[in-house]
């Protein structure tokens, strides 16, 4: 089972009420503006909450009013995020961890011409599950954090209430305490979000040489691609060989990478492409946009030590349809090592998926909210037999929507 099994979201951006079961590979497909990116931002926001706490995470997105769903039929001003999955070390399929964060903003009356005073408040519940033995429920309400057994029949000693700041979260604070507050379990849940890789390729930055320092992890924008590929050439040669094979699949003239060390105050490396029947090398800086994106994607998907959760935006952007066969193969292989949630609006990519990997994202005309639908796999198979359409054509025709 993947790390995250289910998410429920209320009043976050365009997600007025969203319930979504997650698999190892989840491909969000929908037109521009349907809300695919907003689903990815849920995970990014929780990563910020774990790293820097709730109020700074809100500030990174602007302010509370920019986060909350703005539909005219909104029934509440509380944003609620709920997650279930195998996140802590001892959770299992039969005993999933749960994390819930609800937060809202109060506004206080002030004299005319004064800046309104606003106060963010939160409630939070963390359930650390166990297949056998103890399980704990941690609740944060106002300025207090409490720990209690999930199973009240078991005799368990628990610590007394802990004073916390009214807007601080357990993800950001309890992980630094002792085991009486389930620090290891809370830390494991926080790291699912904190270590999230939201991969957005920055082609212009990749074109430049990259510093050798910090080359063992590919950055989320791919900016250190040259140094990372050289690291793989030295420490994971078989992985680099696979990447070179993948690049050759989409660029038949490609033979291998060539690395050139550059001196200066910060030692750096440049990567060039050796191409068949061409003298010299082709600098990566002169490679096409699509070629650079493909190299970066293959490198990321081949990561020997990926984070638990990987999100990708418009993964097919700039790629020839021929490249999608190999790309989808590598995405599936990578989803065995890292749970993947990616967004696309390409029927060509969707044609290469299994219906169980697809999540159709649409916008409700009545209130502008986003809904996400997993198509019925049996119905899809029946429609494909009857129409001869691929999965991408069925989605594009509107047949798979609600």
C-alpha positions as MATLAB code, in Angstrom:
seq = 'XXXXXXXXXXXXXXXXXXXXXXXXXXXXXXXXXXXXXXXXXXXXXXXXXXXXXXXXXXXXXXXXXXXXXXXXXXXXXXXXXXXXXXXXXXXXXXXXXXXXXXXXXXXXXXXXXXXXXXXXXXXXXXXXXXXXXXXXXXXXXXXXXXXXXXXXXXXXXXXXXXXXXXXXXXXXXXXXXXXXXXXXXXXXXXXXXXXXXXXXXXXXXXXXXXXXXXXXXXXXXXXXXXXXXXXXXXXXXXXXXXXXXXXXXXXXXXXXXXXXXXXXXXXXXXXXXXXXXXXXXXXXXXXXXXXXXXXXXXXXXXXXXXXXXXXXXXXXXXXXXXXXXXXXXXXXXXXXXXXXXXXXXXXXXXXXXXXXXXXXXXXXXXXXXXXXXXXXXXXXXXXXXXXXXXXXXXXXXXXXXX';
ca = [
       0.000    0.000    0.000;
       1.262    3.520   -0.744;
       2.121    5.963    2.034;
      -1.110    7.939    1.627;
      -4.320    5.978    1.124;
      -6.935    8.728    1.248;
      -7.222   12.500    1.450;
     -10.244   14.662    2.291;
     -10.175   18.418    1.796;
     -12.713   21.121    2.603;
     -12.586   24.821    1.649;
      -8.968   24.881    0.411;
      -8.595   26.951   -2.788;
     -11.087   25.466   -5.295;
     -11.501   22.277   -3.243;
     -14.823   22.955   -1.510;
     -15.238   19.280   -0.627;
     -12.937   16.666   -2.098;
     -12.509   13.016   -1.127;
      -9.893   11.069   -3.044;
      -8.530    7.549   -2.644;
      -4.867    7.372   -3.634;
      -2.881    4.601   -5.300;
       0.844    4.255   -5.908;
       0.421    6.167   -9.208;
      -2.228    8.871   -9.540;
      -2.571   10.836  -12.786;
      -4.754   13.935  -12.490;
      -6.210   14.806  -15.879;
      -8.356   17.809  -16.687;
      -8.434   21.074  -18.634;
      -6.595   24.212  -17.564;
      -8.220   25.744  -14.510;
      -9.948   22.550  -13.390;
      -8.044   22.424  -10.076;
      -5.300   19.846  -10.704;
      -2.640   22.217   -9.379;
      -4.738   22.999   -6.304;
      -4.756   19.307   -5.375;
      -0.956   19.279   -5.566;
      -0.825   22.458   -3.472;
      -2.533   20.641   -0.593;
       0.583   18.490   -0.183;
       2.926   21.419   -0.716;
       1.073   23.413    1.949;
       1.342   20.568    4.488;
       5.062   20.375    3.736;
       5.374   24.047    4.664;
       3.298   23.460    7.826;
       5.693   20.685    8.881;
       8.781   22.795    8.133;
       7.823   26.280    9.314;
       4.421   25.898   11.091;
       0.908   27.004   10.195;
       0.961   30.806   10.098;
       4.197   31.064    8.048;
       2.765   28.423    5.675;
      -0.372   30.546    5.218;
       1.778   33.637    4.652;
       3.694   31.852    1.883;
       0.417   31.507   -0.004;
      -0.539   35.144    0.579;
      -3.047   35.170    3.420;
      -5.995   33.193    4.759;
      -8.498   34.889    2.441;
      -6.467   33.760   -0.589;
      -6.485   30.138    0.587;
     -10.112   29.640    1.581;
     -12.656   28.525   -1.030;
     -14.446   31.608   -2.358;
     -17.633   30.003   -3.708;
     -20.838   31.882   -2.927;
     -22.444   28.771   -1.393;
     -19.607   28.126    1.077;
     -21.125   26.876    4.329;
     -18.106   27.292    6.604;
     -14.988   29.423    7.018;
     -12.980   26.486    8.332;
     -10.365   24.807    6.129;
     -10.038   21.107    6.888;
      -7.352   18.705    5.641;
      -7.525   14.991    6.493;
      -5.103   12.214    5.498;
      -5.005    8.466    6.084;
      -2.124    6.142    5.290;
       0.807    4.029    6.371;
       3.006    6.893    7.472;
       4.506    5.954   10.844;
       6.846    2.943   11.267;
       4.289    0.542   12.811;
       1.164    1.365   10.821;
      -0.287   -1.302    8.547;
      -3.053   -1.885    6.027;
      -5.395   -2.731    8.918;
      -4.206    0.133   11.111;
      -3.757    3.323    9.123;
      -2.391    6.498   10.655;
      -4.642    9.545   10.434;
      -3.854   13.250   10.429;
      -6.419   16.063   10.544;
      -5.785   19.804   10.534;
      -8.667   22.286   10.743;
      -7.964   26.011   10.865;
      -9.917   29.227   10.589;
      -9.462   32.951   11.034;
     -11.318   35.230   13.435;
     -11.610   38.931   12.712;
     -12.056   41.385   15.574;
     -13.859   44.726   15.324;
     -11.566   47.756   15.448;
     -12.065   51.515   15.273;
     -12.790   52.983   11.845;
      -9.745   53.517    9.588;
      -7.728   50.966   11.587;
      -6.288   47.745   10.213;
      -8.547   44.780   11.116;
      -7.086   42.395   13.680;
      -7.125   38.778   12.521;
      -6.315   35.677   14.518;
      -5.704   32.215   13.036;
      -6.791   29.291   15.196;
      -6.484   25.551   14.653;
      -7.608   22.161   15.873;
      -5.434   19.166   15.079;
      -5.668   15.426   15.604;
      -2.880   12.895   15.027;
      -3.671    9.179   15.319;
      -0.567    7.006   15.507;
      -1.828    3.485   14.789;
      -0.471    0.058   15.702;
      -1.437   -3.370   14.381;
      -0.732   -4.676   17.871;
       0.149   -2.886   21.062;
      -0.374    0.732   21.910;
      -1.833    3.377   19.678;
      -2.106    7.043   20.576;
      -4.430    9.923   19.770;
      -2.833   13.359   20.030;
      -5.157   16.341   19.999;
      -4.289   20.019   19.918;
      -7.056   22.409   20.949;
      -6.282   26.027   21.698;
      -3.149   26.221   23.835;
      -3.119   22.576   24.929;
      -1.840   19.294   23.471;
      -3.142   16.037   24.964;
      -2.193   12.397   24.438;
      -4.672    9.553   24.997;
      -4.833    5.830   24.121;
      -6.795    5.013   20.962;
      -7.972    1.812   22.659;
      -9.233    2.828   26.111;
      -9.351   -0.830   27.249;
      -5.585   -1.035   27.291;
      -3.902    0.288   30.388;
      -1.459    2.897   29.196;
       0.347    5.669   30.976;
       0.144    8.974   29.165;
       1.751   12.347   29.846;
      -0.247   15.278   31.122;
      -1.412   18.164   28.930;
       1.313   20.185   27.242;
       1.075   23.944   26.725;
       1.528   24.995   23.103;
       0.998   28.177   21.142;
      -2.562   28.551   19.885;
      -1.634   28.381   16.183;
       1.319   25.965   16.418;
       0.837   22.499   14.953;
       1.903   19.107   16.203;
       3.637   18.438   12.894;
       5.995   21.327   13.552;
       6.458   21.012   17.331;
       5.730   17.562   18.822;
       8.305   15.807   16.631;
      10.999   17.559   18.669;
       9.776   16.168   21.999;
      10.166   12.783   23.669;
       8.496    9.453   22.964;
       5.766   10.134   25.528;
       4.400   12.499   22.863;
       4.983    9.961   20.047;
       7.759   12.122   18.600;
       9.014    9.418   16.210;
       5.547    8.742   14.809;
       4.718   12.440   14.423;
       8.104   12.996   12.771;
       7.420   10.177   10.296;
       4.059   11.707    9.338;
       5.606   15.171    9.015;
       8.401   13.874    6.777;
       5.925   12.443    4.239;
       4.939   16.047    3.490;
       8.164   17.827    4.426;
      10.311   15.752    2.058;
       7.789   15.982   -0.777;
       9.430   16.605   -4.130;
       7.256   18.864   -6.289;
       9.234   18.510   -9.500;
       8.957   21.518  -11.821;
      11.711   21.552  -14.438;
      13.432   24.925  -14.945;
      15.028   24.487  -18.364;
      16.923   27.784  -18.349;
      18.604   27.009  -15.031;
      19.463   23.483  -16.167;
      21.267   24.891  -19.224;
      23.893   26.449  -16.939;
      26.792   24.558  -15.324;
      25.991   23.416  -11.790;
      28.060   23.499   -8.617;
      29.397   20.174   -7.421;
      28.393   20.873   -3.819;
      25.127   19.164   -2.928;
      25.062   17.011   -6.054;
      23.785   13.779   -4.449;
      20.121   14.876   -4.557;
      18.424   16.245   -7.665;
      16.821   19.583   -6.879;
      13.089   20.016   -7.384;
      13.707   22.369  -10.341;
      16.484   20.193  -11.787;
      18.954   23.106  -11.640;
      21.846   20.869  -10.476;
      21.223   18.260  -13.203;
      24.812   18.306  -14.533;
      26.343   17.680  -11.097;
      23.705   15.067  -10.250;
      24.336   13.110  -13.456;
      28.077   13.153  -12.744;
      27.377   11.866   -9.220;
      25.381    8.991  -10.731;
      28.241    8.259  -13.134;
      30.558    7.788  -10.154;
      28.286    6.135   -7.580;
      25.390    4.556   -9.538;
      26.763    3.745  -12.968;
      23.954    1.341  -13.871;
      21.369    4.057  -13.222;
      23.226    6.498  -15.449;
      23.422    3.810  -18.153;
      19.636    3.458  -17.973;
      19.157    7.234  -18.257;
      21.452    7.329  -21.296;
      19.447    4.475  -22.821;
      16.212    6.392  -22.174;
      17.601    9.553  -23.776;
      18.725    7.516  -26.794;
      15.168    6.187  -27.124;
      13.800    9.685  -27.704;
      16.942   11.108  -29.380;
      18.421    8.290  -31.509;
      21.577   10.273  -32.331;
      22.503   10.510  -28.641;
      25.323    8.255  -27.445;
      26.469    9.417  -24.007;
      27.011   12.290  -21.587;
      30.370   13.999  -21.253;
      31.247   15.830  -18.037;
      33.677   18.763  -17.877;
      34.901   20.151  -14.568;
      35.009   23.942  -14.349;
      37.323   25.775  -11.965;
      36.693   28.981  -10.057;
      35.717   29.908   -6.529;
      32.923   27.296   -6.630;
      33.872   24.112   -8.440;
      31.240   23.285  -11.033;
      30.557   20.813  -13.823;
      29.100   21.120  -17.310;
      27.389   18.276  -19.140;
      27.511   17.907  -22.917;
      25.877   15.428  -25.279;
      27.949   13.121  -27.474;
      25.978   12.478  -30.652;
      26.492    9.910  -33.396;
      28.168   11.136  -36.611;
      28.800   14.599  -35.146;
      32.280   15.867  -34.309;
      32.840   17.278  -30.864;
      29.965   17.600  -28.403;
      26.612   19.371  -28.170;
      26.497   21.545  -25.041;
      23.402   20.943  -22.967;
      22.879   24.706  -23.161;
      22.139   24.282  -26.886;
      19.914   21.219  -26.575;
      16.212   21.587  -27.300;
      13.671   22.431  -24.606;
      12.051   18.995  -24.897;
      15.380   17.146  -24.739;
      16.388   18.936  -21.542;
      13.006   18.275  -19.908;
      13.199   14.605  -20.868;
      16.711   14.193  -19.422;
      15.645   15.859  -16.167;
      12.509   13.709  -15.873;
      14.357   10.451  -16.545;
      16.996   11.440  -13.976;
      14.359   12.220  -11.344;
      12.386    9.032  -12.001;
      15.568    6.952  -11.663;
      16.498    8.403   -8.267;
      17.893    5.537   -6.122;
      16.713    7.232   -2.888;
      13.511    9.124   -3.704;
      11.261   10.853   -1.160;
       8.083    9.089   -0.068;
       5.891   11.394   -2.162;
       6.563   12.910   -5.593;
       4.341   15.418   -7.396;
       4.783   16.541  -11.002;
       3.114   19.334  -12.979;
       2.325   18.914  -16.710;
       4.825   16.089  -17.052;
       4.317   15.825  -20.834;
       5.027   19.509  -21.585;
       7.436   19.893  -24.504;
       7.756   16.148  -25.183;
       7.065   14.398  -28.481;
       4.327   11.716  -28.182;
       6.985    9.111  -29.043;
       8.719    9.898  -25.744;
       5.596    9.185  -23.708;
       5.852    5.384  -24.040;
       9.220    5.320  -22.265;
       8.226    8.074  -19.839;
       5.101    6.229  -18.647;
       7.154    3.043  -18.203;
       9.615    4.903  -15.980;
       6.820    6.610  -14.034;
       5.254    3.221  -13.240;
       8.604    1.789  -12.155;
       9.288    4.825   -9.966;
       5.853    4.538   -8.314;
       7.074    1.327   -6.664;
       9.652    3.454   -4.774;
       7.838    6.767   -4.347;
       4.106    7.496   -4.393;
       3.453    9.661   -7.466;
       0.761   12.252   -8.073;
       1.094   14.003  -11.416;
      -1.005   16.394  -13.462;
      -1.544   16.458  -17.225;
      -4.059   17.507  -19.859;
      -2.591   15.338  -22.622;
      -4.880   12.706  -24.189;
      -1.735   11.142  -25.696;
      -0.317   10.456  -22.238;
      -3.683    9.282  -20.879;
      -3.911    6.763  -23.747;
      -0.911    5.006  -22.217;
      -2.465    4.615  -18.756;
      -4.575    1.979  -17.078;
      -7.980    3.325  -15.963;
      -7.086    2.581  -12.319;
      -4.241    5.129  -12.569;
      -6.521    7.948  -13.741;
      -8.259   10.687  -11.749;
     -10.546   12.955  -13.805;
     -10.564   16.511  -12.425;
     -13.415   18.857  -13.335;
     -14.836   22.207  -12.244;
     -18.451   22.434  -11.120;
     -20.318   25.048  -13.164;
     -22.663   25.845  -10.254;
     -20.094   27.074   -7.735;
     -16.626   26.814   -9.301;
     -15.516   24.008   -7.012;
     -13.229   21.164   -8.085;
     -14.309   17.541   -8.078;
     -12.117   14.486   -8.704;
     -13.522   11.234  -10.088;
     -11.913    7.827  -10.489;
     -13.522    6.212  -13.557;
     -15.212    2.832  -13.215;
     -12.654    0.469  -14.768;
     -15.286   -2.007  -15.998;
     -17.281    0.776  -17.647;
     -14.132    2.113  -19.299;
     -13.298   -1.328  -20.676;
     -16.837   -1.656  -22.030;
     -16.692    1.791  -23.666;
     -13.328    1.027  -25.240;
     -14.703   -2.202  -26.717;
     -17.798   -0.435  -28.052;
     -16.137    2.687  -29.455;
     -12.556    1.649  -30.211;
     -11.431    4.817  -28.396;
      -8.338    4.930  -26.241;
      -8.535    6.112  -22.648;
      -7.354    9.573  -23.676;
     -10.043    9.958  -26.335;
     -12.736    8.813  -23.895;
     -11.619   11.441  -21.396;
     -11.282   14.179  -24.020;
     -14.776   13.448  -25.332;
     -16.211   14.010  -21.855;
     -17.385   10.429  -21.498;
     -15.481    9.804  -18.234;
     -16.759   12.861  -16.376;
     -19.455   12.925  -13.748;
];
